[in-house]
Amino acid sequence: MGYLAATGSRLDEDSLRKAMIYGSVMASFTIEAFGTERLLALTREEINERYRQFKTMTYFDGIEHSF
């Protein structure tokens, strides 16, 4: 939601996908230190680099499993 609010993005599929990746990226930083310490020390470049890494490591298309 932070990504959507910060960028003023429309609620289209591409924007929602990016928002989900950024949400996962930020969550990954939160577990690196106690409380909000890691988030307070983050740089935009660290966030963007982790976004690029996350994007290259994942692909979710055509998942057809039923649980």
PDB file of N, CA, C and O in Angstrom, chain B, residues numbered from 101:
ATOM      1  N   MET B 101       0.824  -1.189   0.000  1.00  0.00           N
ATOM      2  CA  MET B 101       0.000   0.000   0.000  1.00  0.00           C
ATOM      3  C   MET B 101       0.870   1.255   0.000  1.00  0.00           C
ATOM      4  O   MET B 101       0.515   2.272  -0.597  1.00  0.00           O
ATOM      5  N   GLY B 102       2.011   1.169   0.676  1.00  0.00           N
ATOM      6  CA  GLY B 102       2.919   2.310   0.710  1.00  0.00           C
ATOM      7  C   GLY B 102       3.412   2.679  -0.681  1.00  0.00           C
ATOM      8  O   GLY B 102       3.517   3.856  -1.023  1.00  0.00           O
ATOM      9  N   TYR B 103       3.717   1.650  -1.484  1.00  0.00           N
ATOM     10  CA  TYR B 103       4.173   1.913  -2.860  1.00  0.00           C
ATOM     11  C   TYR B 103       3.079   2.611  -3.647  1.00  0.00           C
ATOM     12  O   TYR B 103       3.348   3.596  -4.335  1.00  0.00           O
ATOM     13  N   LEU B 104       1.868   2.127  -3.560  1.00  0.00           N
ATOM     14  CA  LEU B 104       0.753   2.719  -4.312  1.00  0.00           C
ATOM     15  C   LEU B 104       0.512   4.166  -3.869  1.00  0.00           C
ATOM     16  O   LEU B 104       0.283   5.047  -4.698  1.00  0.00           O
ATOM     17  N   ALA B 105       0.565   4.396  -2.569  1.00  0.00           N
ATOM     18  CA  ALA B 105       0.347   5.749  -2.056  1.00  0.00           C
ATOM     19  C   ALA B 105       1.485   6.686  -2.452  1.00  0.00           C
ATOM     20  O   ALA B 105       1.248   7.838  -2.815  1.00  0.00           O
ATOM     21  N   ALA B 106       2.719   6.189  -2.383  1.00  0.00           N
ATOM     22  CA  ALA B 106       3.882   7.037  -2.681  1.00  0.00           C
ATOM     23  C   ALA B 106       3.986   7.392  -4.156  1.00  0.00           C
ATOM     24  O   ALA B 106       4.464   8.472  -4.506  1.00  0.00           O
ATOM     25  N   THR B 107       3.546   6.497  -5.011  1.00  0.00           N
ATOM     26  CA  THR B 107       3.688   6.734  -6.452  1.00  0.00           C
ATOM     27  C   THR B 107       2.412   7.251  -7.097  1.00  0.00           C
ATOM     28  O   THR B 107       2.435   7.686  -8.248  1.00  0.00           O
ATOM     29  N   GLY B 108       1.307   7.210  -6.377  1.00  0.00           N
ATOM     30  CA  GLY B 108       0.043   7.629  -6.962  1.00  0.00           C
ATOM     31  C   GLY B 108      -0.401   6.704  -8.083  1.00  0.00           C
ATOM     32  O   GLY B 108      -1.120   7.112  -8.995  1.00  0.00           O
ATOM     33  N   SER B 109       0.035   5.453  -8.003  1.00  0.00           N
ATOM     34  CA  SER B 109      -0.249   4.484  -9.066  1.00  0.00           C
ATOM     35  C   SER B 109      -1.728   4.158  -9.162  1.00  0.00           C
ATOM     36  O   SER B 109      -2.473   4.196  -8.183  1.00  0.00           O
ATOM     37  N   ARG B 110      -2.114   3.835 -10.383  1.00  0.00           N
ATOM     38  CA  ARG B 110      -3.470   3.335 -10.584  1.00  0.00           C
ATOM     39  C   ARG B 110      -3.536   1.902 -10.066  1.00  0.00           C
ATOM     40  O   ARG B 110      -2.504   1.252  -9.901  1.00  0.00           O
ATOM     41  N   LEU B 111      -4.720   1.421  -9.815  1.00  0.00           N
ATOM     42  CA  LEU B 111      -4.891   0.064  -9.307  1.00  0.00           C
ATOM     43  C   LEU B 111      -5.009  -0.925 -10.457  1.00  0.00           C
ATOM     44  O   LEU B 111      -5.990  -1.660 -10.563  1.00  0.00           O
ATOM     45  N   ASP B 112      -3.994  -0.932 -11.318  1.00  0.00           N
ATOM     46  CA  ASP B 112      -3.982  -1.907 -12.400  1.00  0.00           C
ATOM     47  C   ASP B 112      -3.077  -3.078 -12.004  1.00  0.00           C
ATOM     48  O   ASP B 112      -2.406  -3.029 -10.973  1.00  0.00           O
ATOM     49  N   GLU B 113      -3.063  -4.109 -12.815  1.00  0.00           N
ATOM     50  CA  GLU B 113      -2.322  -5.325 -12.472  1.00  0.00           C
ATOM     51  C   GLU B 113      -0.831  -5.052 -12.285  1.00  0.00           C
ATOM     52  O   GLU B 113      -0.233  -5.548 -11.330  1.00  0.00           O
ATOM     53  N   ASP B 114      -0.231  -4.287 -13.163  1.00  0.00           N
ATOM     54  CA  ASP B 114       1.201  -4.010 -13.076  1.00  0.00           C
ATOM     55  C   ASP B 114       1.547  -3.292 -11.775  1.00  0.00           C
ATOM     56  O   ASP B 114       2.512  -3.653 -11.102  1.00  0.00           O
ATOM     57  N   SER B 115       0.772  -2.289 -11.426  1.00  0.00           N
ATOM     58  CA  SER B 115       1.027  -1.539 -10.194  1.00  0.00           C
ATOM     59  C   SER B 115       0.838  -2.417  -8.964  1.00  0.00           C
ATOM     60  O   SER B 115       1.621  -2.335  -8.018  1.00  0.00           O
ATOM     61  N   LEU B 116      -0.179  -3.244  -8.968  1.00  0.00           N
ATOM     62  CA  LEU B 116      -0.405  -4.133  -7.823  1.00  0.00           C
ATOM     63  C   LEU B 116       0.712  -5.155  -7.681  1.00  0.00           C
ATOM     64  O   LEU B 116       1.107  -5.489  -6.564  1.00  0.00           O
ATOM     65  N   ARG B 117       1.223  -5.653  -8.796  1.00  0.00           N
ATOM     66  CA  ARG B 117       2.352  -6.592  -8.745  1.00  0.00           C
ATOM     67  C   ARG B 117       3.587  -5.914  -8.153  1.00  0.00           C
ATOM     68  O   ARG B 117       4.262  -6.485  -7.297  1.00  0.00           O
ATOM     69  N   LYS B 118       3.877  -4.714  -8.605  1.00  0.00           N
ATOM     70  CA  LYS B 118       5.029  -3.978  -8.065  1.00  0.00           C
ATOM     71  C   LYS B 118       4.839  -3.712  -6.576  1.00  0.00           C
ATOM     72  O   LYS B 118       5.785  -3.839  -5.798  1.00  0.00           O
ATOM     73  N   ALA B 119       3.641  -3.348  -6.179  1.00  0.00           N
ATOM     74  CA  ALA B 119       3.361  -3.078  -4.773  1.00  0.00           C
ATOM     75  C   ALA B 119       3.577  -4.330  -3.926  1.00  0.00           C
ATOM     76  O   ALA B 119       4.098  -4.242  -2.814  1.00  0.00           O
ATOM     77  N   MET B 120       3.183  -5.481  -4.437  1.00  0.00           N
ATOM     78  CA  MET B 120       3.387  -6.727  -3.688  1.00  0.00           C
ATOM     79  C   MET B 120       4.866  -7.041  -3.547  1.00  0.00           C
ATOM     80  O   MET B 120       5.304  -7.508  -2.496  1.00  0.00           O
ATOM     81  N   ILE B 121       5.641  -6.788  -4.595  1.00  0.00           N
ATOM     82  CA  ILE B 121       7.080  -7.038  -4.507  1.00  0.00           C
ATOM     83  C   ILE B 121       7.713  -6.078  -3.500  1.00  0.00           C
ATOM     84  O   ILE B 121       8.503  -6.501  -2.656  1.00  0.00           O
ATOM     85  N   TYR B 122       7.374  -4.795  -3.582  1.00  0.00           N
ATOM     86  CA  TYR B 122       7.930  -3.843  -2.627  1.00  0.00           C
ATOM     87  C   TYR B 122       7.510  -4.183  -1.198  1.00  0.00           C
ATOM     88  O   TYR B 122       8.304  -4.009  -0.273  1.00  0.00           O
ATOM     89  N   GLY B 123       6.299  -4.656  -1.000  1.00  0.00           N
ATOM     90  CA  GLY B 123       5.867  -5.085   0.330  1.00  0.00           C
ATOM     91  C   GLY B 123       6.707  -6.237   0.846  1.00  0.00           C
ATOM     92  O   GLY B 123       7.093  -6.251   2.014  1.00  0.00           O
ATOM     93  N   SER B 124       6.993  -7.198  -0.013  1.00  0.00           N
ATOM     94  CA  SER B 124       7.839  -8.329   0.373  1.00  0.00           C
ATOM     95  C   SER B 124       9.270  -7.879   0.647  1.00  0.00           C
ATOM     96  O   SER B 124       9.913  -8.357   1.581  1.00  0.00           O
ATOM     97  N   VAL B 125       9.758  -6.961  -0.172  1.00  0.00           N
ATOM     98  CA  VAL B 125      11.109  -6.422   0.024  1.00  0.00           C
ATOM     99  C   VAL B 125      11.206  -5.749   1.391  1.00  0.00           C
ATOM    100  O   VAL B 125      12.150  -6.001   2.140  1.00  0.00           O
ATOM    101  N   MET B 126      10.250  -4.907   1.716  1.00  0.00           N
ATOM    102  CA  MET B 126      10.299  -4.204   2.992  1.00  0.00           C
ATOM    103  C   MET B 126      10.169  -5.177   4.161  1.00  0.00           C
ATOM    104  O   MET B 126      10.814  -4.999   5.194  1.00  0.00           O
ATOM    105  N   ALA B 127       9.342  -6.198   4.001  1.00  0.00           N
ATOM    106  CA  ALA B 127       9.215  -7.209   5.053  1.00  0.00           C
ATOM    107  C   ALA B 127      10.540  -7.933   5.261  1.00  0.00           C
ATOM    108  O   ALA B 127      10.898  -8.259   6.393  1.00  0.00           O
ATOM    109  N   SER B 128      11.269  -8.187   4.176  1.00  0.00           N
ATOM    110  CA  SER B 128      12.550  -8.882   4.316  1.00  0.00           C
ATOM    111  C   SER B 128      13.559  -8.044   5.098  1.00  0.00           C
ATOM    112  O   SER B 128      14.401  -8.593   5.809  1.00  0.00           O
ATOM    113  N   PHE B 129      13.480  -6.724   4.972  1.00  0.00           N
ATOM    114  CA  PHE B 129      14.381  -5.868   5.746  1.00  0.00           C
ATOM    115  C   PHE B 129      13.994  -5.855   7.224  1.00  0.00           C
ATOM    116  O   PHE B 129      14.866  -5.737   8.085  1.00  0.00           O
ATOM    117  N   THR B 130      12.721  -5.973   7.527  1.00  0.00           N
ATOM    118  CA  THR B 130      12.288  -5.875   8.929  1.00  0.00           C
ATOM    119  C   THR B 130      12.800  -7.022   9.773  1.00  0.00           C
ATOM    120  O   THR B 130      12.935  -6.874  10.988  1.00  0.00           O
ATOM    121  N   ILE B 131      13.089  -8.162   9.165  1.00  0.00           N
ATOM    122  CA  ILE B 131      13.559  -9.300   9.958  1.00  0.00           C
ATOM    123  C   ILE B 131      15.082  -9.315  10.114  1.00  0.00           C
ATOM    124  O   ILE B 131      15.630 -10.240  10.714  1.00  0.00           O
ATOM    125  N   GLU B 132      15.762  -8.314   9.588  1.00  0.00           N
ATOM    126  CA  GLU B 132      17.213  -8.253   9.699  1.00  0.00           C
ATOM    127  C   GLU B 132      17.693  -7.637  11.006  1.00  0.00           C
ATOM    128  O   GLU B 132      18.862  -7.787  11.361  1.00  0.00           O
ATOM    129  N   ALA B 133      16.829  -6.959  11.717  1.00  0.00           N
ATOM    130  CA  ALA B 133      17.217  -6.339  12.980  1.00  0.00           C
ATOM    131  C   ALA B 133      15.996  -6.283  13.894  1.00  0.00           C
ATOM    132  O   ALA B 133      14.871  -6.533  13.461  1.00  0.00           O
ATOM    133  N   PHE B 134      16.229  -5.958  15.145  1.00  0.00           N
ATOM    134  CA  PHE B 134      15.161  -5.897  16.125  1.00  0.00           C
ATOM    135  C   PHE B 134      14.305  -4.650  15.906  1.00  0.00           C
ATOM    136  O   PHE B 134      14.832  -3.555  15.710  1.00  0.00           O
ATOM    137  N   GLY B 135      13.005  -4.822  15.942  1.00  0.00           N
ATOM    138  CA  GLY B 135      12.096  -3.683  15.791  1.00  0.00           C
ATOM    139  C   GLY B 135      12.246  -2.998  14.443  1.00  0.00           C
ATOM    140  O   GLY B 135      12.331  -3.652  13.404  1.00  0.00           O
ATOM    141  N   THR B 136      12.277  -1.693  14.473  1.00  0.00           N
ATOM    142  CA  THR B 136      12.361  -0.915  13.228  1.00  0.00           C
ATOM    143  C   THR B 136      13.776  -0.434  12.927  1.00  0.00           C
ATOM    144  O   THR B 136      13.971   0.391  12.035  1.00  0.00           O
ATOM    145  N   GLU B 137      14.769  -0.943  13.666  1.00  0.00           N
ATOM    146  CA  GLU B 137      16.141  -0.460  13.495  1.00  0.00           C
ATOM    147  C   GLU B 137      16.623  -0.535  12.050  1.00  0.00           C
ATOM    148  O   GLU B 137      17.196   0.424  11.534  1.00  0.00           O
ATOM    149  N   ARG B 138      16.395  -1.658  11.405  1.00  0.00           N
ATOM    150  CA  ARG B 138      16.880  -1.823  10.032  1.00  0.00           C
ATOM    151  C   ARG B 138      16.165  -0.874   9.075  1.00  0.00           C
ATOM    152  O   ARG B 138      16.790  -0.306   8.180  1.00  0.00           O
ATOM    153  N   LEU B 139      14.878  -0.703   9.260  1.00  0.00           N
ATOM    154  CA  LEU B 139      14.124   0.188   8.378  1.00  0.00           C
ATOM    155  C   LEU B 139      14.614   1.628   8.480  1.00  0.00           C
ATOM    156  O   LEU B 139      14.639   2.353   7.485  1.00  0.00           O
ATOM    157  N   LEU B 140      15.000   2.036   9.673  1.00  0.00           N
ATOM    158  CA  LEU B 140      15.468   3.410   9.871  1.00  0.00           C
ATOM    159  C   LEU B 140      16.808   3.666   9.186  1.00  0.00           C
ATOM    160  O   LEU B 140      17.142   4.812   8.884  1.00  0.00           O
ATOM    161  N   ALA B 141      17.575   2.603   8.939  1.00  0.00           N
ATOM    162  CA  ALA B 141      18.894   2.761   8.332  1.00  0.00           C
ATOM    163  C   ALA B 141      18.904   2.501   6.824  1.00  0.00           C
ATOM    164  O   ALA B 141      19.956   2.598   6.192  1.00  0.00           O
ATOM    165  N   LEU B 142      17.767   2.177   6.250  1.00  0.00           N
ATOM    166  CA  LEU B 142      17.688   1.836   4.825  1.00  0.00           C
ATOM    167  C   LEU B 142      17.958   3.023   3.912  1.00  0.00           C
ATOM    168  O   LEU B 142      17.658   4.172   4.236  1.00  0.00           O
ATOM    169  N   THR B 143      18.534   2.702   2.760  1.00  0.00           N
ATOM    170  CA  THR B 143      18.663   3.714   1.711  1.00  0.00           C
ATOM    171  C   THR B 143      17.764   3.300   0.550  1.00  0.00           C
ATOM    172  O   THR B 143      17.394   2.133   0.425  1.00  0.00           O
ATOM    173  N   ARG B 144      17.423   4.251  -0.281  1.00  0.00           N
ATOM    174  CA  ARG B 144      16.602   3.967  -1.462  1.00  0.00           C
ATOM    175  C   ARG B 144      17.313   2.964  -2.364  1.00  0.00           C
ATOM    176  O   ARG B 144      16.671   2.090  -2.948  1.00  0.00           O
ATOM    177  N   GLU B 145      18.640   3.085  -2.482  1.00  0.00           N
ATOM    178  CA  GLU B 145      19.392   2.161  -3.337  1.00  0.00           C
ATOM    179  C   GLU B 145      19.321   0.725  -2.810  1.00  0.00           C
ATOM    180  O   GLU B 145      19.225  -0.215  -3.599  1.00  0.00           O
ATOM    181  N   GLU B 146      19.368   0.546  -1.495  1.00  0.00           N
ATOM    182  CA  GLU B 146      19.236  -0.805  -0.927  1.00  0.00           C
ATOM    183  C   GLU B 146      17.867  -1.400  -1.252  1.00  0.00           C
ATOM    184  O   GLU B 146      17.753  -2.578  -1.589  1.00  0.00           O
ATOM    185  N   ILE B 147      16.848  -0.581  -1.148  1.00  0.00           N
ATOM    186  CA  ILE B 147      15.489  -1.048  -1.447  1.00  0.00           C
ATOM    187  C   ILE B 147      15.387  -1.421  -2.921  1.00  0.00           C
ATOM    188  O   ILE B 147      14.866  -2.485  -3.255  1.00  0.00           O
ATOM    189  N   ASN B 148      15.874  -0.566  -3.796  1.00  0.00           N
ATOM    190  CA  ASN B 148      15.790  -0.841  -5.228  1.00  0.00           C
ATOM    191  C   ASN B 148      16.612  -2.056  -5.625  1.00  0.00           C
ATOM    192  O   ASN B 148      16.191  -2.830  -6.484  1.00  0.00           O
ATOM    193  N   GLU B 149      17.775  -2.235  -5.016  1.00  0.00           N
ATOM    194  CA  GLU B 149      18.604  -3.405  -5.324  1.00  0.00           C
ATOM    195  C   GLU B 149      17.905  -4.692  -4.889  1.00  0.00           C
ATOM    196  O   GLU B 149      17.904  -5.676  -5.629  1.00  0.00           O
ATOM    197  N   ARG B 150      17.317  -4.690  -3.704  1.00  0.00           N
ATOM    198  CA  ARG B 150      16.613  -5.885  -3.244  1.00  0.00           C
ATOM    199  C   ARG B 150      15.388  -6.133  -4.115  1.00  0.00           C
ATOM    200  O   ARG B 150      15.045  -7.288  -4.370  1.00  0.00           O
ATOM    201  N   TYR B 151      14.726  -5.089  -4.574  1.00  0.00           N
ATOM    202  CA  TYR B 151      13.599  -5.232  -5.507  1.00  0.00           C
ATOM    203  C   TYR B 151      14.070  -5.948  -6.772  1.00  0.00           C
ATOM    204  O   TYR B 151      13.422  -6.886  -7.237  1.00  0.00           O
ATOM    205  N   ARG B 152      15.199  -5.505  -7.327  1.00  0.00           N
ATOM    206  CA  ARG B 152      15.729  -6.143  -8.536  1.00  0.00           C
ATOM    207  C   ARG B 152      16.068  -7.609  -8.290  1.00  0.00           C
ATOM    208  O   ARG B 152      15.774  -8.465  -9.125  1.00  0.00           O
ATOM    209  N   GLN B 153      16.685  -7.901  -7.147  1.00  0.00           N
ATOM    210  CA  GLN B 153      17.025  -9.276  -6.813  1.00  0.00           C
ATOM    211  C   GLN B 153      15.771 -10.133  -6.666  1.00  0.00           C
ATOM    212  O   GLN B 153      15.697 -11.240  -7.199  1.00  0.00           O
ATOM    213  N   PHE B 154      14.798  -9.615  -5.946  1.00  0.00           N
ATOM    214  CA  PHE B 154      13.548 -10.347  -5.729  1.00  0.00           C
ATOM    215  C   PHE B 154      12.857 -10.629  -7.059  1.00  0.00           C
ATOM    216  O   PHE B 154      12.352 -11.726  -7.296  1.00  0.00           O
ATOM    217  N   LYS B 155      12.847  -9.625  -7.909  1.00  0.00           N
ATOM    218  CA  LYS B 155      12.172  -9.767  -9.202  1.00  0.00           C
ATOM    219  C   LYS B 155      12.838 -10.833 -10.068  1.00  0.00           C
ATOM    220  O   LYS B 155      12.148 -11.583 -10.759  1.00  0.00           O
ATOM    221  N   THR B 156      14.163 -10.909 -10.040  1.00  0.00           N
ATOM    222  CA  THR B 156      14.848 -11.905 -10.865  1.00  0.00           C
ATOM    223  C   THR B 156      14.739 -13.313 -10.283  1.00  0.00           C
ATOM    224  O   THR B 156      14.863 -14.294 -11.017  1.00  0.00           O
ATOM    225  N   MET B 157      14.507 -13.425  -8.968  1.00  0.00           N
ATOM    226  CA  MET B 157      14.428 -14.743  -8.330  1.00  0.00           C
ATOM    227  C   MET B 157      13.038 -15.351  -8.371  1.00  0.00           C
ATOM    228  O   MET B 157      12.889 -16.539  -8.083  1.00  0.00           O
ATOM    229  N   THR B 158      12.023 -14.585  -8.715  1.00  0.00           N
ATOM    230  CA  THR B 158      10.649 -15.090  -8.633  1.00  0.00           C
ATOM    231  C   THR B 158       9.927 -14.987  -9.969  1.00  0.00           C
ATOM    232  O   THR B 158      10.197 -14.113 -10.792  1.00  0.00           O
ATOM    233  N   TYR B 159       9.015 -15.901 -10.140  1.00  0.00           N
ATOM    234  CA  TYR B 159       8.139 -15.880 -11.311  1.00  0.00           C
ATOM    235  C   TYR B 159       6.894 -16.662 -10.943  1.00  0.00           C
ATOM    236  O   TYR B 159       6.981 -17.843 -10.608  1.00  0.00           O
ATOM    237  N   PHE B 160       5.746 -16.026 -11.001  1.00  0.00           N
ATOM    238  CA  PHE B 160       4.499 -16.657 -10.625  1.00  0.00           C
ATOM    239  C   PHE B 160       3.485 -16.516 -11.747  1.00  0.00           C
ATOM    240  O   PHE B 160       2.640 -15.622 -11.710  1.00  0.00           O
ATOM    241  N   ASP B 161       3.557 -17.365 -12.720  1.00  0.00           N
ATOM    242  CA  ASP B 161       2.583 -17.307 -13.787  1.00  0.00           C
ATOM    243  C   ASP B 161       2.031 -18.698 -14.026  1.00  0.00           C
ATOM    244  O   ASP B 161       2.797 -19.660 -14.096  1.00  0.00           O
ATOM    245  N   GLY B 162       0.752 -18.823 -14.150  1.00  0.00           N
ATOM    246  CA  GLY B 162       0.131 -20.098 -14.452  1.00  0.00           C
ATOM    247  C   GLY B 162       0.137 -21.100 -13.329  1.00  0.00           C
ATOM    248  O   GLY B 162       0.161 -22.305 -13.577  1.00  0.00           O
ATOM    249  N   ILE B 163       0.116 -20.626 -12.088  1.00  0.00           N
ATOM    250  CA  ILE B 163       0.040 -21.546 -10.960  1.00  0.00           C
ATOM    251  C   ILE B 163      -1.360 -22.155 -10.950  1.00  0.00           C
ATOM    252  O   ILE B 163      -2.361 -21.455 -10.802  1.00  0.00           O
ATOM    253  N   GLU B 164      -1.402 -23.467 -11.109  1.00  0.00           N
ATOM    254  CA  GLU B 164      -2.703 -24.113 -11.250  1.00  0.00           C
ATOM    255  C   GLU B 164      -2.930 -25.198 -10.215  1.00  0.00           C
ATOM    256  O   GLU B 164      -3.666 -26.152 -10.469  1.00  0.00           O
ATOM    257  N   HIS B 165      -2.313 -25.069  -9.060  1.00  0.00           N
ATOM    258  CA  HIS B 165      -2.524 -26.036  -7.981  1.00  0.00           C
ATOM    259  C   HIS B 165      -3.802 -25.671  -7.243  1.00  0.00           C
ATOM    260  O   HIS B 165      -4.097 -24.494  -7.037  1.00  0.00           O
ATOM    261  N   SER B 166      -4.541 -26.665  -6.855  1.00  0.00           N
ATOM    262  CA  SER B 166      -5.697 -26.389  -5.982  1.00  0.00           C
ATOM    263  C   SER B 166      -5.449 -27.048  -4.649  1.00  0.00           C
ATOM    264  O   SER B 166      -4.992 -28.189  -4.579  1.00  0.00           O
ATOM    265  N   PHE B 167      -5.749 -26.332  -3.609  1.00  0.00           N
ATOM    266  CA  PHE B 167      -5.498 -26.837  -2.264  1.00  0.00           C
ATOM    267  C   PHE B 167      -6.787 -27.155  -1.585  1.00  0.00           C
ATOM    268  O   PHE B 167      -6.786 -27.596  -0.435  1.00  0.00           O
TER     269      PHE B 167
END
